């Protein structure tokens, strides 16, 4: 009886160790996926700058709260980490004069337009990469990242852009 119990305990320890090992590998892979995630700035359809996650993070890891309203669900407030979208555009050296809208495009073909007036506001239009301290999962993983454009002051999130890939001023 005692021997049986010891056997079960050892088996459980082995299972836990294997699961921890597998999980460690997926964490490393996830980190890699996030590092490789690219966000591009376009001008008249041409790529003028491109950033990976390491470069995006150099614009600051700003924490802010915003309300995510998933379809058919109650809205939930989360703490996101991201950079102001305008900071990326300024770094890329885009011309703001005479432009009216920022067009954010996603890998699923979704496109969101944000007025330049809104884009230039303090603490509003972000490119987020973490939620509650964790990297945003990719579309393949069932997430909304690796980059998600978030309009912090919006009461609901229908004008946000999941899997954001590029921005262009028009
Ligand atoms: N890339 C992308 N972003 C998107 C959408 C989409 O289909 N693709 N849907 C929008 C809509 S209609 C809503 S309500 C919000 C929230 O969608 P979710 O519930 O899938 O998070 O994301 C917005 N951003
Ligand atoms: Mo929606």
PDB file of C-alpha atoms and ligand atoms in Angstrom:
ATOM      1  CA  UNK A   1       0.000   0.000   0.000  1.00  0.00           C
ATOM      2  CA  UNK A   2       2.740   2.428   1.050  1.00  0.00           C
ATOM      3  CA  UNK A   3       4.785   1.403  -1.978  1.00  0.00           C
ATOM      4  CA  UNK A   4       1.839   2.118  -4.312  1.00  0.00           C
ATOM      5  CA  UNK A   5       1.411   5.603  -2.835  1.00  0.00           C
ATOM      6  CA  UNK A   6       5.122   6.359  -3.231  1.00  0.00           C
ATOM      7  CA  UNK A   7       4.873   5.229  -6.866  1.00  0.00           C
ATOM      8  CA  UNK A   8       1.935   7.562  -7.533  1.00  0.00           C
ATOM      9  CA  UNK A   9       3.750  10.493  -5.926  1.00  0.00           C
ATOM     10  CA  UNK A  10       6.881   9.877  -7.988  1.00  0.00           C
ATOM     11  CA  UNK A  11       4.778   9.625 -11.144  1.00  0.00           C
ATOM     12  CA  UNK A  12       3.086  12.963 -10.336  1.00  0.00           C
ATOM     13  CA  UNK A  13       6.449  14.630  -9.730  1.00  0.00           C
ATOM     14  CA  UNK A  14       7.699  13.353 -13.096  1.00  0.00           C
ATOM     15  CA  UNK A  15       4.559  14.654 -14.878  1.00  0.00           C
ATOM     16  CA  UNK A  16       4.911  18.079 -13.250  1.00  0.00           C
ATOM     17  CA  UNK A  17       8.601  18.251 -14.196  1.00  0.00           C
ATOM     18  CA  UNK A  18       7.827  17.340 -17.834  1.00  0.00           C
ATOM     19  CA  UNK A  19       5.028  19.929 -18.038  1.00  0.00           C
ATOM     20  CA  UNK A  20       7.301  22.602 -16.560  1.00  0.00           C
ATOM     21  CA  UNK A  21       9.962  21.717 -19.116  1.00  0.00           C
ATOM     22  CA  UNK A  22       7.508  21.932 -22.057  1.00  0.00           C
ATOM     23  CA  UNK A  23       6.143  25.220 -20.742  1.00  0.00           C
ATOM     24  CA  UNK A  24       9.647  26.674 -20.480  1.00  0.00           C
ATOM     25  CA  UNK A  25      10.197  25.966 -24.176  1.00  0.00           C
ATOM     26  CA  UNK A  26       6.948  27.610 -25.244  1.00  0.00           C
ATOM     27  CA  UNK A  27       7.813  30.644 -23.117  1.00  0.00           C
ATOM     28  CA  UNK A  28      11.130  30.997 -24.944  1.00  0.00           C
ATOM     29  CA  UNK A  29       9.358  30.570 -28.282  1.00  0.00           C
ATOM     30  CA  UNK A  30       6.771  33.159 -27.323  1.00  0.00           C
ATOM     31  CA  UNK A  31       9.500  35.619 -26.388  1.00  0.00           C
ATOM     32  CA  UNK A  32      11.097  35.004 -29.782  1.00  0.00           C
ATOM     33  CA  UNK A  33       7.802  35.534 -31.633  1.00  0.00           C
ATOM     34  CA  UNK A  34       7.369  38.810 -29.812  1.00  0.00           C
ATOM     35  CA  UNK A  35      10.913  39.997 -30.529  1.00  0.00           C
ATOM     36  CA  UNK A  36      10.410  39.267 -34.219  1.00  0.00           C
ATOM     37  CA  UNK A  37       7.069  41.101 -34.395  1.00  0.00           C
ATOM     38  CA  UNK A  38       7.344  43.932 -36.905  1.00  0.00           C
ATOM     39  CA  UNK A  39       5.428  47.205 -37.064  1.00  0.00           C
ATOM     40  CA  UNK A  40       5.915  49.410 -40.120  1.00  0.00           C
ATOM     41  CA  UNK A  41       5.376  53.061 -40.985  1.00  0.00           C
ATOM     42  CA  UNK A  42       4.234  53.777 -44.532  1.00  0.00           C
ATOM     43  CA  UNK A  43       4.270  56.937 -46.588  1.00  0.00           C
ATOM     44  CA  UNK A  44       2.363  56.958 -49.888  1.00  0.00           C
ATOM     45  CA  UNK A  45       2.312  53.169 -49.724  1.00  0.00           C
ATOM     46  CA  UNK A  46       6.071  52.844 -49.267  1.00  0.00           C
ATOM     47  CA  UNK A  47       7.673  51.507 -46.123  1.00  0.00           C
ATOM     48  CA  UNK A  48       9.766  54.301 -44.612  1.00  0.00           C
ATOM     49  CA  UNK A  49      10.552  52.680 -41.248  1.00  0.00           C
ATOM     50  CA  UNK A  50      10.160  49.319 -39.596  1.00  0.00           C
ATOM     51  CA  UNK A  51      10.481  48.371 -35.932  1.00  0.00           C
ATOM     52  CA  UNK A  52      10.805  45.119 -34.026  1.00  0.00           C
ATOM     53  CA  UNK A  53       9.683  44.729 -30.413  1.00  0.00           C
ATOM     54  CA  UNK A  54      13.062  45.719 -28.921  1.00  0.00           C
ATOM     55  CA  UNK A  55      12.959  48.952 -30.903  1.00  0.00           C
ATOM     56  CA  UNK A  56       9.302  49.664 -30.100  1.00  0.00           C
ATOM     57  CA  UNK A  57      10.026  49.288 -26.378  1.00  0.00           C
ATOM     58  CA  UNK A  58      12.715  51.985 -26.542  1.00  0.00           C
ATOM     59  CA  UNK A  59       9.887  54.535 -26.945  1.00  0.00           C
ATOM     60  CA  UNK A  60       8.892  53.726 -23.355  1.00  0.00           C
ATOM     61  CA  UNK A  61       6.885  51.141 -21.509  1.00  0.00           C
ATOM     62  CA  UNK A  62       3.906  53.275 -20.549  1.00  0.00           C
ATOM     63  CA  UNK A  63       1.271  51.640 -18.394  1.00  0.00           C
ATOM     64  CA  UNK A  64      -2.339  52.712 -18.790  1.00  0.00           C
ATOM     65  CA  UNK A  65      -5.816  51.391 -18.107  1.00  0.00           C
ATOM     66  CA  UNK A  66      -8.442  50.883 -20.810  1.00  0.00           C
ATOM     67  CA  UNK A  67     -11.802  49.140 -21.178  1.00  0.00           C
ATOM     68  CA  UNK A  68     -11.866  46.090 -23.403  1.00  0.00           C
ATOM     69  CA  UNK A  69     -15.361  45.268 -24.640  1.00  0.00           C
ATOM     70  CA  UNK A  70     -15.264  41.906 -26.412  1.00  0.00           C
ATOM     71  CA  UNK A  71     -18.236  41.072 -28.623  1.00  0.00           C
ATOM     72  CA  UNK A  72     -21.172  39.864 -26.570  1.00  0.00           C
ATOM     73  CA  UNK A  73     -19.377  40.430 -23.271  1.00  0.00           C
ATOM     74  CA  UNK A  74     -19.332  43.025 -20.514  1.00  0.00           C
ATOM     75  CA  UNK A  75     -16.490  45.530 -20.736  1.00  0.00           C
ATOM     76  CA  UNK A  76     -13.430  44.776 -18.576  1.00  0.00           C
ATOM     77  CA  UNK A  77     -10.763  47.237 -17.463  1.00  0.00           C
ATOM     78  CA  UNK A  78      -7.201  46.036 -18.055  1.00  0.00           C
ATOM     79  CA  UNK A  79      -3.775  47.518 -17.507  1.00  0.00           C
ATOM     80  CA  UNK A  80      -1.901  47.674 -20.786  1.00  0.00           C
ATOM     81  CA  UNK A  81       1.706  48.527 -21.582  1.00  0.00           C
ATOM     82  CA  UNK A  82       2.511  50.351 -24.781  1.00  0.00           C
ATOM     83  CA  UNK A  83       3.949  53.365 -26.549  1.00  0.00           C
ATOM     84  CA  UNK A  84       2.184  56.375 -27.982  1.00  0.00           C
ATOM     85  CA  UNK A  85       1.581  55.759 -31.674  1.00  0.00           C
ATOM     86  CA  UNK A  86       2.585  59.352 -32.471  1.00  0.00           C
ATOM     87  CA  UNK A  87       6.040  58.717 -30.930  1.00  0.00           C
ATOM     88  CA  UNK A  88       6.679  56.022 -33.547  1.00  0.00           C
ATOM     89  CA  UNK A  89       5.524  58.309 -36.372  1.00  0.00           C
ATOM     90  CA  UNK A  90       7.699  61.150 -35.078  1.00  0.00           C
ATOM     91  CA  UNK A  91      10.711  58.826 -34.905  1.00  0.00           C
ATOM     92  CA  UNK A  92      10.070  57.697 -38.481  1.00  0.00           C
ATOM     93  CA  UNK A  93      10.129  61.359 -39.523  1.00  0.00           C
ATOM     94  CA  UNK A  94       6.753  61.406 -41.244  1.00  0.00           C
ATOM     95  CA  UNK A  95       5.243  64.654 -42.430  1.00  0.00           C
ATOM     96  CA  UNK A  96       2.216  65.577 -40.283  1.00  0.00           C
ATOM     97  CA  UNK A  97       1.421  68.834 -42.140  1.00  0.00           C
ATOM     98  CA  UNK A  98      -1.702  68.630 -44.242  1.00  0.00           C
ATOM     99  CA  UNK A  99      -2.551  65.117 -43.033  1.00  0.00           C
ATOM    100  CA  UNK A 100      -6.000  64.347 -41.673  1.00  0.00           C
ATOM    101  CA  UNK A 101      -6.095  60.706 -40.652  1.00  0.00           C
ATOM    102  CA  UNK A 102      -3.878  57.903 -39.475  1.00  0.00           C
ATOM    103  CA  UNK A 103      -4.718  54.579 -41.118  1.00  0.00           C
ATOM    104  CA  UNK A 104      -3.844  51.563 -38.994  1.00  0.00           C
ATOM    105  CA  UNK A 105      -3.903  48.208 -40.800  1.00  0.00           C
ATOM    106  CA  UNK A 106      -3.950  44.726 -39.347  1.00  0.00           C
ATOM    107  CA  UNK A 107      -2.829  41.332 -40.617  1.00  0.00           C
ATOM    108  CA  UNK A 108      -6.463  40.175 -40.944  1.00  0.00           C
ATOM    109  CA  UNK A 109      -7.136  42.977 -43.431  1.00  0.00           C
ATOM    110  CA  UNK A 110      -8.954  45.129 -40.882  1.00  0.00           C
ATOM    111  CA  UNK A 111      -8.322  48.868 -41.161  1.00  0.00           C
ATOM    112  CA  UNK A 112      -9.029  51.619 -38.628  1.00  0.00           C
ATOM    113  CA  UNK A 113      -8.890  55.370 -39.264  1.00  0.00           C
ATOM    114  CA  UNK A 114      -8.020  57.756 -36.413  1.00  0.00           C
ATOM    115  CA  UNK A 115      -8.081  61.535 -36.857  1.00  0.00           C
ATOM    116  CA  UNK A 116      -4.702  63.274 -36.525  1.00  0.00           C
ATOM    117  CA  UNK A 117      -6.302  65.470 -33.884  1.00  0.00           C
ATOM    118  CA  UNK A 118      -7.009  62.385 -31.758  1.00  0.00           C
ATOM    119  CA  UNK A 119      -3.643  60.811 -32.577  1.00  0.00           C
ATOM    120  CA  UNK A 120      -1.814  63.880 -31.233  1.00  0.00           C
ATOM    121  CA  UNK A 121      -3.645  63.895 -27.882  1.00  0.00           C
ATOM    122  CA  UNK A 122      -1.638  63.117 -24.751  1.00  0.00           C
ATOM    123  CA  UNK A 123      -2.189  59.689 -23.264  1.00  0.00           C
ATOM    124  CA  UNK A 124      -4.737  58.426 -25.767  1.00  0.00           C
ATOM    125  CA  UNK A 125      -3.726  56.511 -28.902  1.00  0.00           C
ATOM    126  CA  UNK A 126      -1.296  53.728 -28.039  1.00  0.00           C
ATOM    127  CA  UNK A 127       0.369  50.789 -29.678  1.00  0.00           C
ATOM    128  CA  UNK A 128       0.142  48.232 -26.864  1.00  0.00           C
ATOM    129  CA  UNK A 129       2.235  45.076 -26.515  1.00  0.00           C
ATOM    130  CA  UNK A 130       1.413  43.832 -23.011  1.00  0.00           C
ATOM    131  CA  UNK A 131      -1.763  43.310 -21.018  1.00  0.00           C
ATOM    132  CA  UNK A 132      -1.565  42.847 -17.238  1.00  0.00           C
ATOM    133  CA  UNK A 133       2.205  42.511 -17.665  1.00  0.00           C
ATOM    134  CA  UNK A 134       2.084  39.650 -20.186  1.00  0.00           C
ATOM    135  CA  UNK A 135       3.012  39.920 -23.855  1.00  0.00           C
ATOM    136  CA  UNK A 136      -0.071  40.127 -26.063  1.00  0.00           C
ATOM    137  CA  UNK A 137      -0.624  36.778 -27.711  1.00  0.00           C
ATOM    138  CA  UNK A 138      -0.623  36.607 -31.499  1.00  0.00           C
ATOM    139  CA  UNK A 139      -3.646  35.908 -33.663  1.00  0.00           C
ATOM    140  CA  UNK A 140      -2.402  32.320 -34.191  1.00  0.00           C
ATOM    141  CA  UNK A 141      -2.341  31.858 -30.438  1.00  0.00           C
ATOM    142  CA  UNK A 142      -5.889  33.172 -30.144  1.00  0.00           C
ATOM    143  CA  UNK A 143      -4.790  36.586 -28.863  1.00  0.00           C
ATOM    144  CA  UNK A 144      -5.109  40.176 -30.120  1.00  0.00           C
ATOM    145  CA  UNK A 145      -1.408  40.982 -30.569  1.00  0.00           C
ATOM    146  CA  UNK A 146       1.524  41.102 -30.772  1.00  0.00           C
ATOM    147  CA  UNK A 147       0.596  44.769 -31.284  1.00  0.00           C
ATOM    148  CA  UNK A 148      -2.824  46.212 -30.583  1.00  0.00           C
ATOM    149  CA  UNK A 149      -3.747  49.804 -31.270  1.00  0.00           C
ATOM    150  CA  UNK A 150      -5.724  51.071 -28.306  1.00  0.00           C
ATOM    151  CA  UNK A 151      -7.636  54.322 -27.975  1.00  0.00           C
ATOM    152  CA  UNK A 152      -7.494  54.640 -24.216  1.00  0.00           C
ATOM    153  CA  UNK A 153     -10.213  57.274 -23.849  1.00  0.00           C
ATOM    154  CA  UNK A 154     -12.770  55.273 -25.862  1.00  0.00           C
ATOM    155  CA  UNK A 155     -15.505  53.889 -23.634  1.00  0.00           C
ATOM    156  CA  UNK A 156     -15.659  50.752 -25.792  1.00  0.00           C
ATOM    157  CA  UNK A 157     -13.002  49.033 -27.827  1.00  0.00           C
ATOM    158  CA  UNK A 158     -14.682  48.691 -31.229  1.00  0.00           C
ATOM    159  CA  UNK A 159     -12.354  51.284 -32.819  1.00  0.00           C
ATOM    160  CA  UNK A 160      -9.218  49.589 -31.525  1.00  0.00           C
ATOM    161  CA  UNK A 161      -7.129  47.538 -33.924  1.00  0.00           C
ATOM    162  CA  UNK A 162      -6.016  44.011 -33.049  1.00  0.00           C
ATOM    163  CA  UNK A 163      -2.922  42.493 -34.751  1.00  0.00           C
ATOM    164  CA  UNK A 164      -1.862  45.979 -35.911  1.00  0.00           C
ATOM    165  CA  UNK A 165       0.861  45.824 -38.544  1.00  0.00           C
ATOM    166  CA  UNK A 166       1.226  49.267 -40.109  1.00  0.00           C
ATOM    167  CA  UNK A 167       0.369  52.940 -39.882  1.00  0.00           C
ATOM    168  CA  UNK A 168       0.147  55.553 -42.627  1.00  0.00           C
ATOM    169  CA  UNK A 169      -0.949  59.197 -42.579  1.00  0.00           C
ATOM    170  CA  UNK A 170      -3.368  60.425 -45.253  1.00  0.00           C
TER     171      UNK A 170
HETATM  172  N1  LIG B   1      -7.732  43.597 -36.609  1.00  0.00           N
HETATM  173  C1  LIG B   1      -8.981  43.681 -36.136  1.00  0.00           C
HETATM  174  N2  LIG B   1      -9.256  44.573 -35.166  1.00  0.00           N
HETATM  175  C2  LIG B   1     -10.520  44.693 -34.698  1.00  0.00           C
HETATM  176  C3  LIG B   1     -11.571  43.898 -35.217  1.00  0.00           C
HETATM  177  C4  LIG B   1     -11.240  42.951 -36.236  1.00  0.00           C
HETATM  178  O1  LIG B   1     -12.077  42.204 -36.749  1.00  0.00           O
HETATM  179  N3  LIG B   1      -9.935  42.875 -36.667  1.00  0.00           N
HETATM  180  N4  LIG B   1     -12.857  44.053 -34.727  1.00  0.00           N
HETATM  181  C5  LIG B   1     -13.186  45.281 -33.991  1.00  0.00           C
HETATM  182  C6  LIG B   1     -14.430  45.136 -33.259  1.00  0.00           C
HETATM  183  S1  LIG B   1     -15.871  45.130 -34.176  1.00  0.00           S
HETATM  184  C7  LIG B   1     -14.457  45.004 -31.890  1.00  0.00           C
HETATM  185  S2  LIG B   1     -15.929  44.976 -31.047  1.00  0.00           S
HETATM  186  C8  LIG B   1     -13.198  44.957 -31.110  1.00  0.00           C
HETATM  187  C9  LIG B   1     -13.200  43.837 -30.074  1.00  0.00           C
HETATM  188  O2  LIG B   1     -13.137  42.626 -30.738  1.00  0.00           O
HETATM  189  P1  LIG B   1     -12.838  41.310 -29.902  1.00  0.00           P
HETATM  190  O3  LIG B   1     -14.075  41.018 -29.108  1.00  0.00           O
HETATM  191  O4  LIG B   1     -12.558  40.250 -30.890  1.00  0.00           O
HETATM  192  O5  LIG B   1     -11.667  41.633 -29.060  1.00  0.00           O
HETATM  193  O6  LIG B   1     -12.043  44.859 -31.932  1.00  0.00           O
HETATM  194  C10 LIG B   1     -12.053  45.714 -33.053  1.00  0.00           C
HETATM  195  N5  LIG B   1     -10.772  45.617 -33.717  1.00  0.00           N
HETATM  196 MO1  LIG B   2     -17.580  44.680 -32.738  1.00  0.00          MO
END
